[in-house]
Amino acid sequence: MQLRLGTRLGLGYGAVITALFLVFVLSVAAFEVSRSRAVELQRNYFPSIVAVNEMLQSLDRMERAEYRGITDPQGARQAFRTFDQEASGFRGSLVATERLAHTPEEQQAISALGQSFGSYLNVDARLRSLIQKGRRAEASQLNLTESAAVADEVRQAGVTFRRENLRAILAEQQQVERVLRWAEWLAVSLALLGVVLALFAWRRSVESVVVPLRHLAEATGVIASGRFITAHAPNAERTVEIAVLQRDFNSMSQELERTTRGLETQVTARTQQLETALEELERMVSELRTLDKMKSDLMAVVSHELLTPINFIMAYGSTLEEEVLGPLSTDQGMAARRIVEGAQRLTRMVRNMLDYTQLESGRLAIRPEPLDLAPAVRDVVETMRPLAAEKSQTLELVLPPDLPPAWADPSRVAQILQELLDNAIKFTSERGRIRLAVRSEAEHLVTEVSDTGIGMSSEIQSNLFKGFYQADASSTRAYGGLGLGLAIVYHLVTRMGGRLSVDSSPGSGSTFRFTLPRADRRPD
């Protein structure tokens, strides 16, 4: 019997679609159950966990503020003001958590948390009294013993409350999992039923559709080989649509032969146009490469030629400053110092231009060797300390004992440290703090230069290591420079097998971090 293809396929796959629909409905129902339970968990338990986490974070900040108030007499007032603000936030979170408690266990844990926090505030009051009396040693001992112990009690009470919430969440999740497992088994059963029905429908389709279409595919292969002739008609005894398809296929093959001849002519013309465009593009690329090389050569020549007059300026400026040619007045001495300082800055800019040009062209020499990093860091810090002293800044150095040797170029490491410290001093206001710390990890030595300066946005950080980049490119910007220093640092660190990164936010200072390979962990 000759049927329409749609009728035959509809009868064959109707049952399959029904089975799949049932699986879909079951999946939606299971999803709704999971979603409703998840919303209930979020409404009943997660706010309590978030509130406890905020309390524990406030406690950590209170401990840091308390320690800063003891160790930093100048910043004690601001530290304890921060402590009081965090204590107020802790109380607010504690009150919110008390309202969210659902079980006697949670209420008991919150009560213990409030009592421990009260004890912690009592200890803080005693500690402040000692500081006001000038007994900072006793205050420090109280902070290390009783204050730390009470803070641990507060932290343990918060962890206990959070554990009770997590137990309740786990119980709810187990109930949801049981519902989902039941839905999963039912869905698998319906899917297997659908597979059986699909196999049956496939067998019927092979007999009525696939065999005639195979004959049509053979005729299509003849056309694909380039022989545009009318194909033989396939066997179309089972469906009406395939008979119509055979007729249209023969008409198509004739029209395709005529169309192909026209396309060949168009493709030949377009190919010639593309070849011409490609030749023009290659010519432009060659010109750009030539211009780039000319730019690099020009920068190298100009930078090299500038060093000679700058050296003359520095030499004569130093001669005047040291009064070799005769005594100078106070204003004349200050002017001579300004001449030398300006010449030194100009020398650094020119050398940065030379280094950047050589880095871009791959000609800058990097000679790594086993390097004892501690004395190298101390030398640079002592060199930069007078510059920090001019702005009344605190320059702190943290070096652990027995640092392993780094695999690096000594002169390039000094250049990196000078650039990072110079930036930290430049972008940190008077009486700010700058800290240089080195630590050892499994495969690398990590050096961090942090400051309390102006910080920077994420947009500036994404472009920070590009050459000639300035966050403020106006002619009236507050901070000078060519924007090459950090780009050179990035290339030098990378060439020595390390990595350079920055953590910063506006108004919160910056921390530059770079790594160097350990010499004792290099493969032989």
Coordinates of C-alpha atoms in Angstrom, one line a residue:
M1 CA 0.0 0.0 0.0
Q2 CA 1.4 3.4 -1.0
L3 CA 1.1 5.9 1.9
R4 CA 2.4 9.5 2.3
L5 CA 5.7 9.7 4.1
G6 CA 4.3 11.9 6.8
T7 CA 1.6 9.4 7.6
R8 CA 4.0 6.5 7.8
L9 CA 6.5 8.4 10.0
G10 CA 3.7 9.8 12.2
L11 CA 2.4 6.3 13.0
G12 CA 5.9 5.0 13.6
Y13 CA 7.1 7.7 15.9
G14 CA 4.0 8.7 17.7
A15 CA 4.6 6.3 20.5
V16 CA 8.2 7.4 20.8
I17 CA 7.2 11.1 21.1
T18 CA 4.7 10.1 23.8
A19 CA 7.4 8.3 25.8
L20 CA 9.8 11.3 25.5
F21 CA 7.0 13.7 26.6
L22 CA 6.4 11.6 29.7
V23 CA 10.2 11.7 30.5
F24 CA 10.1 15.5 30.0
V25 CA 7.1 15.9 32.3
L26 CA 8.8 13.8 34.9
S27 CA 12.1 15.7 34.6
V28 CA 10.2 19.1 35.0
A29 CA 8.4 17.7 38.1
A30 CA 11.7 16.6 39.6
F31 CA 13.3 19.9 38.8
E32 CA 10.4 21.8 40.5
V33 CA 10.8 19.7 43.6
S34 CA 14.5 20.3 43.7
R35 CA 14.0 24.0 43.1
S36 CA 11.4 24.4 45.8
R37 CA 13.6 22.6 48.3
A38 CA 16.6 24.7 47.3
V39 CA 14.5 27.9 47.7
E40 CA 13.5 26.7 51.2
L41 CA 17.1 25.9 52.1
Q42 CA 18.2 29.3 50.9
R43 CA 15.4 31.1 52.8
N44 CA 15.8 29.1 56.1
Y45 CA 19.5 28.4 56.5
F46 CA 21.8 30.3 54.1
P47 CA 21.1 33.8 55.6
S48 CA 22.2 32.4 58.9
I49 CA 25.4 31.0 57.4
V50 CA 26.1 34.3 55.6
A51 CA 25.5 36.2 58.8
V52 CA 27.9 34.0 60.8
N53 CA 30.5 34.3 58.0
E54 CA 30.2 38.1 58.2
M55 CA 30.7 37.9 62.0
L56 CA 33.8 35.8 61.7
Q57 CA 35.2 38.1 59.0
S58 CA 34.5 41.1 61.3
L59 CA 36.3 39.2 64.1
D60 CA 39.4 38.7 62.0
R61 CA 39.4 42.4 61.1
M62 CA 38.9 43.3 64.8
E63 CA 41.9 41.2 65.7
R64 CA 44.1 42.9 63.1
A65 CA 42.9 46.3 64.2
E66 CA 43.6 45.5 67.8
Y67 CA 47.1 44.3 67.0
R68 CA 47.8 47.4 64.9
G69 CA 46.6 49.5 67.8
I70 CA 49.2 47.9 70.0
T71 CA 52.2 47.9 67.6
D72 CA 51.6 51.2 65.8
P73 CA 51.2 54.1 68.4
Q74 CA 50.6 56.6 65.6
G75 CA 47.8 54.7 64.1
A76 CA 46.3 53.4 67.4
R77 CA 43.4 55.8 67.3
Q78 CA 42.4 54.9 63.8
A79 CA 42.9 51.2 64.5
F80 CA 40.6 51.2 67.5
R81 CA 38.0 53.2 65.6
T82 CA 38.1 50.5 63.0
F83 CA 37.8 47.9 65.8
D84 CA 34.6 49.7 67.1
Q85 CA 33.1 49.8 63.7
E86 CA 33.7 46.1 63.1
A87 CA 32.3 45.3 66.6
S88 CA 29.1 47.2 65.7
G89 CA 28.8 45.2 62.5
F90 CA 29.4 42.0 64.5
R91 CA 26.5 42.9 66.9
G92 CA 24.2 43.6 64.0
S93 CA 24.9 40.3 62.4
L94 CA 24.5 38.6 65.8
V95 CA 21.0 40.1 66.2
A96 CA 20.1 39.1 62.7
T97 CA 21.3 35.5 63.3
E98 CA 19.2 35.3 66.6
R99 CA 16.1 36.0 64.6
L100 CA 17.0 33.4 62.0
A101 CA 17.6 30.5 64.5
H102 CA 15.1 27.7 64.0
T103 CA 16.2 24.9 66.4
P104 CA 17.1 24.8 70.1
E105 CA 20.6 23.7 69.0
E106 CA 21.0 26.8 66.8
Q107 CA 19.7 29.1 69.6
Q108 CA 22.1 27.6 72.1
A109 CA 25.0 28.1 69.6
I110 CA 24.0 31.7 69.1
S111 CA 23.8 32.3 72.8
A112 CA 27.3 30.8 73.3
L113 CA 28.6 33.0 70.5
G114 CA 27.1 36.2 72.1
Q115 CA 28.6 35.3 75.5
S116 CA 32.1 34.7 74.0
F117 CA 31.9 38.0 72.1
G118 CA 31.0 39.8 75.3
S119 CA 34.1 38.3 76.9
Y120 CA 36.2 39.4 74.0
L121 CA 35.0 43.0 74.3
N122 CA 35.8 43.0 78.0
V123 CA 39.3 41.9 77.3
D124 CA 39.6 44.6 74.6
A125 CA 38.5 47.2 77.2
R126 CA 41.2 46.0 79.6
L127 CA 43.8 46.1 76.8
R128 CA 42.9 49.7 75.9
S129 CA 43.1 50.7 79.5
L130 CA 46.7 49.4 79.6
I131 CA 47.6 51.3 76.4
Q132 CA 46.2 54.5 77.8
K133 CA 48.4 54.0 80.9
G134 CA 51.5 53.5 78.6
R135 CA 51.8 49.8 79.5
R136 CA 52.1 48.5 76.0
A137 CA 54.2 45.5 76.8
E138 CA 51.4 44.2 79.1
A139 CA 48.8 45.1 76.5
S140 CA 50.8 43.1 73.9
Q141 CA 51.0 40.1 76.3
L142 CA 47.3 40.3 77.0
N143 CA 46.6 40.4 73.2
L144 CA 48.7 37.3 72.6
T145 CA 47.2 35.3 75.4
E146 CA 43.8 36.0 76.8
S147 CA 42.5 38.1 73.8
A148 CA 43.6 35.4 71.3
A149 CA 42.0 32.7 73.4
V150 CA 38.7 34.5 73.7
A151 CA 38.7 35.3 70.0
D152 CA 39.2 31.5 69.3
E153 CA 36.2 30.8 71.6
V154 CA 34.1 33.3 69.5
R155 CA 35.3 31.7 66.3
Q156 CA 34.6 28.2 67.6
A157 CA 31.1 29.2 68.6
G158 CA 30.5 30.6 65.1
V159 CA 31.8 27.4 63.6
T160 CA 29.5 25.3 65.9
F161 CA 26.4 27.3 64.7
R162 CA 27.4 27.0 61.1
R163 CA 27.9 23.2 61.6
E164 CA 24.3 22.9 63.0
N165 CA 23.0 24.7 59.9
L166 CA 25.0 22.5 57.6
R167 CA 23.6 19.4 59.3
A168 CA 20.0 20.6 58.7
I169 CA 20.9 21.4 55.1
L170 CA 22.4 17.9 54.6
A171 CA 19.2 16.3 56.0
E172 CA 17.1 18.3 53.5
Q173 CA 19.4 17.4 50.6
Q174 CA 19.1 13.7 51.4
Q175 CA 15.3 14.0 51.1
V176 CA 15.7 15.7 47.8
E177 CA 18.1 13.1 46.6
R178 CA 15.6 10.3 47.4
V179 CA 13.0 12.0 45.3
L180 CA 15.4 12.6 42.4
R181 CA 16.6 8.9 42.5
W182 CA 13.0 7.8 42.2
A183 CA 12.4 10.2 39.3
E184 CA 15.7 9.0 37.7
W185 CA 14.6 5.3 37.7
L186 CA 11.2 6.1 36.3
A187 CA 12.8 8.3 33.6
V188 CA 15.2 5.5 32.7
S189 CA 12.3 3.0 32.4
L190 CA 10.4 5.4 30.1
A191 CA 13.5 6.0 28.0
L192 CA 14.1 2.3 27.5
L193 CA 10.5 1.9 26.4
G194 CA 11.1 4.8 23.9
V195 CA 14.2 3.0 22.6
V196 CA 12.3 -0.2 21.9
L197 CA 9.6 1.7 20.1
A198 CA 12.2 3.7 18.1
L199 CA 13.8 0.4 16.9
F200 CA 10.5 -0.8 15.7
A201 CA 9.9 2.4 13.8
W202 CA 13.4 2.3 12.4
R203 CA 12.8 -1.1 10.9
R204 CA 9.6 0.0 9.2
S205 CA 11.3 3.2 7.9
V206 CA 14.1 1.1 6.3
E207 CA 11.7 -0.8 4.3
S208 CA 9.6 2.2 3.1
V209 CA 12.1 5.1 3.0
V210 CA 15.7 4.2 3.3
V211 CA 16.0 1.7 0.4
P212 CA 14.5 4.1 -2.2
L213 CA 16.7 6.9 -0.8
R214 CA 19.7 4.8 -1.2
H215 CA 19.0 4.6 -5.0
L216 CA 18.7 8.4 -5.0
A217 CA 22.0 8.7 -3.2
E218 CA 23.7 6.7 -5.9
A219 CA 22.4 9.0 -8.5
T220 CA 23.6 12.0 -6.4
G221 CA 27.1 10.4 -6.4
V222 CA 27.1 10.5 -10.2
I223 CA 26.5 14.2 -10.1
A224 CA 29.1 14.7 -7.4
S225 CA 31.7 13.1 -9.6
G226 CA 31.2 15.9 -12.2
R227 CA 29.0 14.0 -14.6
F228 CA 25.8 16.2 -14.8
I229 CA 23.4 13.7 -16.4
T230 CA 19.9 12.8 -15.7
A231 CA 19.9 10.2 -12.8
H232 CA 18.0 6.9 -13.0
A233 CA 14.7 7.0 -11.2
P234 CA 14.8 5.2 -7.7
N235 CA 12.2 2.7 -6.6
A236 CA 9.2 4.7 -5.4
E237 CA 6.6 2.1 -4.7
R238 CA 6.1 2.8 -1.0
T239 CA 5.7 6.6 -0.6
V240 CA 4.2 9.4 -2.8
E241 CA 6.8 11.9 -1.8
I242 CA 9.8 9.9 -3.0
A243 CA 8.2 9.6 -6.5
V244 CA 7.9 13.4 -6.6
L245 CA 11.4 13.8 -5.3
Q246 CA 12.8 11.6 -8.2
R247 CA 11.1 13.8 -10.8
D248 CA 12.4 17.0 -9.3
F249 CA 15.9 15.5 -8.9
N250 CA 16.2 14.9 -12.6
S251 CA 15.2 18.5 -13.4
M252 CA 17.7 19.7 -10.8
S253 CA 20.6 17.8 -12.3
Q254 CA 20.0 19.4 -15.7
E255 CA 19.8 22.9 -14.3
L256 CA 22.9 22.3 -12.2
E257 CA 25.0 21.5 -15.3
R258 CA 24.0 24.9 -16.8
T259 CA 24.6 26.8 -13.5
T260 CA 28.1 25.2 -12.9
R261 CA 29.5 26.4 -16.2
G262 CA 28.6 30.0 -15.3
L263 CA 30.1 29.6 -11.8
E264 CA 33.4 28.4 -13.2
T265 CA 33.7 31.6 -15.1
Q266 CA 33.0 33.7 -12.0
V267 CA 35.4 31.7 -9.8
T268 CA 38.2 32.3 -12.3
A269 CA 37.7 36.0 -12.2
R270 CA 37.4 36.2 -8.4
T271 CA 40.5 34.1 -8.0
Q272 CA 42.5 36.6 -10.1
Q273 CA 41.1 39.5 -7.9
L274 CA 42.1 37.6 -4.7
E275 CA 45.6 37.0 -6.0
T276 CA 46.0 40.7 -6.8
A277 CA 44.7 41.7 -3.3
L278 CA 47.1 39.2 -1.6
E279 CA 50.1 40.6 -3.4
E280 CA 49.1 44.1 -2.3
L281 CA 48.7 42.9 1.3
E282 CA 52.1 41.3 1.3
R283 CA 53.6 44.5 0.0
M284 CA 51.9 46.5 2.8
V285 CA 53.1 44.0 5.5
S286 CA 56.6 44.3 4.2
E287 CA 56.5 48.1 4.4
L288 CA 55.1 47.9 7.9
R289 CA 58.0 45.6 9.0
T290 CA 60.5 48.0 7.4
L291 CA 58.9 51.0 9.2
D292 CA 58.9 49.1 12.5
K293 CA 62.6 48.3 12.1
M294 CA 63.4 51.9 11.2
K295 CA 61.5 53.0 14.4
S296 CA 63.5 50.6 16.6
D297 CA 66.8 51.7 15.0
L298 CA 65.9 55.4 15.3
M299 CA 65.1 55.0 19.1
A300 CA 68.3 53.1 19.7
V301 CA 70.5 55.7 17.9
V302 CA 68.7 58.7 19.5
S303 CA 68.9 57.1 22.9
H304 CA 72.6 56.3 22.5
E305 CA 73.4 59.8 21.2
L306 CA 71.6 61.4 24.1
L307 CA 73.7 59.7 26.7
T308 CA 76.9 61.7 25.8
P309 CA 75.5 65.2 26.5
I310 CA 73.6 63.9 29.5
N311 CA 76.9 62.5 30.9
F312 CA 78.5 66.0 30.4
I313 CA 75.6 67.6 32.3
M314 CA 75.9 65.1 35.2
A315 CA 79.7 65.5 35.3
Y316 CA 79.7 69.3 35.4
G317 CA 76.7 69.3 37.7
S318 CA 78.5 66.9 40.2
T319 CA 81.6 69.2 40.0
L320 CA 79.5 72.2 40.9
E321 CA 77.7 70.3 43.7
E322 CA 80.9 69.1 45.2
E323 CA 82.3 72.7 45.0
V324 CA 85.4 71.6 43.1
L325 CA 85.3 74.9 41.1
G326 CA 84.7 77.0 44.2
P327 CA 82.2 77.5 47.0
L328 CA 78.5 77.9 46.2
S329 CA 75.8 79.7 48.0
T330 CA 72.8 77.8 49.4
D331 CA 70.6 78.5 46.4
Q332 CA 73.5 77.7 44.0
G333 CA 74.1 74.4 45.8
M334 CA 70.4 73.5 45.6
A335 CA 70.4 74.4 41.9
A336 CA 73.4 72.1 41.3
R337 CA 71.6 69.3 43.1
R338 CA 68.6 69.8 40.9
I339 CA 70.8 69.7 37.8
V340 CA 72.3 66.3 38.9
E341 CA 68.9 64.9 39.9
G342 CA 67.4 65.9 36.5
A343 CA 70.3 64.4 34.6
Q344 CA 70.0 61.2 36.6
R345 CA 66.3 60.9 35.8
L346 CA 67.0 61.7 32.1
T347 CA 69.7 59.0 32.1
R348 CA 67.3 56.5 33.5
M349 CA 64.7 57.4 30.8
V350 CA 67.2 57.1 28.0
R351 CA 68.5 53.7 29.3
N352 CA 64.9 52.5 29.6
M353 CA 64.3 53.4 26.0
L354 CA 67.5 51.5 25.0
D355 CA 66.5 48.5 27.1
Y356 CA 62.9 48.5 25.7
T357 CA 64.2 48.8 22.1
Q358 CA 66.6 45.9 22.7
L359 CA 63.9 43.8 24.4
E360 CA 61.5 44.3 21.4
S361 CA 64.2 43.3 19.0
G362 CA 65.4 40.4 21.1
R363 CA 69.0 41.8 21.4
L364 CA 69.0 42.5 25.2
A365 CA 71.4 40.1 26.9
I366 CA 70.1 38.2 29.9
R367 CA 72.8 36.2 31.8
P368 CA 71.2 34.2 34.6
E369 CA 73.4 32.6 37.3
P370 CA 73.0 31.3 40.9
L371 CA 72.2 34.5 42.8
D372 CA 72.1 35.1 46.6
L373 CA 69.0 37.2 46.6
A374 CA 69.3 38.6 50.2
P375 CA 72.3 40.9 49.8
A376 CA 71.1 42.0 46.4
V377 CA 67.8 43.1 47.8
R378 CA 69.4 44.8 50.8
D379 CA 71.7 46.9 48.5
V380 CA 68.8 48.1 46.4
V381 CA 66.7 48.9 49.5
E382 CA 69.5 50.9 51.0
T383 CA 70.0 52.8 47.7
M384 CA 66.3 53.7 47.6
R385 CA 65.9 54.5 51.3
P386 CA 67.1 58.2 51.0
L387 CA 64.4 58.7 48.3
A388 CA 61.7 57.4 50.7
A389 CA 63.1 59.5 53.5
E390 CA 62.5 62.7 51.5
K391 CA 58.8 61.9 51.7
S392 CA 59.0 60.7 55.4
Q393 CA 58.0 57.2 54.2
T394 CA 58.6 54.0 56.1
L395 CA 60.5 51.5 53.9
E396 CA 60.3 48.0 55.5
L397 CA 62.4 44.9 54.4
V398 CA 61.3 41.4 55.3
L399 CA 63.9 38.7 54.5
P400 CA 63.6 35.1 56.0
P401 CA 66.8 33.3 57.0
D402 CA 68.5 30.8 54.7
L403 CA 66.9 31.8 51.4
P404 CA 67.9 29.4 48.6
P405 CA 69.7 30.9 45.6
A406 CA 67.7 32.3 42.6
W407 CA 68.5 31.6 39.0
A408 CA 68.6 35.2 37.6
D409 CA 70.8 37.9 36.2
P410 CA 72.1 40.1 39.2
S411 CA 72.0 43.4 37.3
R412 CA 68.5 42.8 35.9
V413 CA 67.2 41.8 39.3
A414 CA 68.6 45.1 40.7
Q415 CA 66.9 47.0 37.8
I416 CA 63.6 45.3 38.5
L417 CA 63.7 46.1 42.3
Q418 CA 64.7 49.7 41.7
E419 CA 61.8 50.2 39.2
L420 CA 59.2 48.7 41.5
L421 CA 60.5 50.6 44.6
D422 CA 60.7 53.8 42.6
N423 CA 57.1 53.4 41.5
A424 CA 56.0 52.6 45.1
I425 CA 57.7 55.7 46.5
K426 CA 56.4 57.9 43.6
F427 CA 52.7 56.9 44.0
T428 CA 52.7 56.8 47.8
S429 CA 51.9 60.0 49.8
E430 CA 54.1 61.4 52.6
R431 CA 54.4 59.3 55.7
G432 CA 53.1 56.2 53.8
R433 CA 54.4 52.7 54.2
I434 CA 56.3 50.6 51.6
R435 CA 57.1 46.9 52.3
L436 CA 59.5 44.6 50.3
A437 CA 59.2 40.9 51.3
V438 CA 60.8 37.8 49.9
R439 CA 59.7 34.2 50.5
S440 CA 60.6 30.8 49.2
E441 CA 58.2 28.4 47.5
A442 CA 58.6 24.9 46.1
E443 CA 60.0 26.0 42.7
H444 CA 60.3 29.7 42.9
L445 CA 61.4 32.7 45.1
V446 CA 58.5 35.2 45.4
T447 CA 59.2 38.9 45.9
E448 CA 56.4 41.3 46.8
V449 CA 56.6 45.1 46.8
S450 CA 53.5 46.6 48.5
D451 CA 52.6 50.2 49.3
T452 CA 49.8 52.3 50.8
G453 CA 49.6 54.5 47.8
I454 CA 46.8 55.7 45.5
G455 CA 46.1 52.2 44.0
M456 CA 44.6 51.7 40.5
S457 CA 41.5 50.4 38.8
S458 CA 41.2 47.1 37.0
E459 CA 41.1 48.9 33.6
I460 CA 44.6 50.4 34.4
Q461 CA 45.9 47.1 35.5
S462 CA 44.9 45.4 32.2
N463 CA 47.2 47.9 30.3
L464 CA 49.9 48.4 33.0
F465 CA 52.6 46.3 31.4
K466 CA 52.3 47.7 27.9
G467 CA 55.1 50.0 26.6
F468 CA 54.5 53.8 26.7
Y469 CA 51.2 53.3 28.7
Q470 CA 50.2 56.2 31.0
A471 CA 47.1 56.1 33.1
D472 CA 47.0 59.9 32.9
A473 CA 48.3 60.8 29.4
S474 CA 47.6 64.6 29.8
S475 CA 50.3 67.2 29.7
T476 CA 49.4 68.3 33.3
R477 CA 49.6 64.8 34.9
A478 CA 50.9 64.7 38.4
Y479 CA 53.4 61.8 37.8
G480 CA 56.0 61.9 35.1
G481 CA 57.8 59.2 33.1
L482 CA 57.7 57.5 29.7
G483 CA 55.5 54.5 30.8
L484 CA 58.3 52.0 30.0
G485 CA 59.5 51.0 33.4
L486 CA 56.8 48.3 34.2
A487 CA 56.9 47.1 30.6
I488 CA 60.7 46.5 30.9
V489 CA 60.1 44.8 34.3
Y490 CA 57.5 42.5 32.8
H491 CA 59.8 41.5 29.9
L492 CA 62.9 41.0 32.2
V493 CA 60.9 38.8 34.7
T494 CA 59.5 36.7 31.8
R495 CA 62.8 36.3 30.1
M496 CA 64.3 35.0 33.4
G497 CA 61.5 32.3 33.7
G498 CA 59.3 34.2 36.2
R499 CA 55.9 35.8 36.4
L500 CA 54.8 39.3 37.2
S501 CA 51.3 40.2 38.6
V502 CA 49.7 43.1 40.5
D503 CA 46.9 43.3 43.1
S504 CA 45.4 46.8 43.6
S505 CA 42.2 48.8 44.0
P506 CA 41.8 52.6 44.0
G507 CA 42.7 54.2 47.3
S508 CA 43.9 50.9 48.8
G509 CA 47.5 50.7 47.7
S510 CA 49.2 48.2 45.3
T511 CA 51.2 45.0 45.6
F512 CA 53.5 43.9 42.8
R513 CA 54.6 40.3 42.9
F514 CA 57.2 38.6 40.8
T515 CA 58.8 35.1 40.9
L516 CA 62.2 33.9 40.0
P517 CA 63.2 30.2 39.5
R518 CA 65.2 28.6 42.3
A519 CA 68.7 27.6 41.2
D520 CA 68.7 24.4 43.3
R521 CA 65.5 23.2 41.5
R522 CA 66.7 23.6 38.0
P523 CA 67.1 20.4 35.9
D524 CA 70.7 19.5 35.2

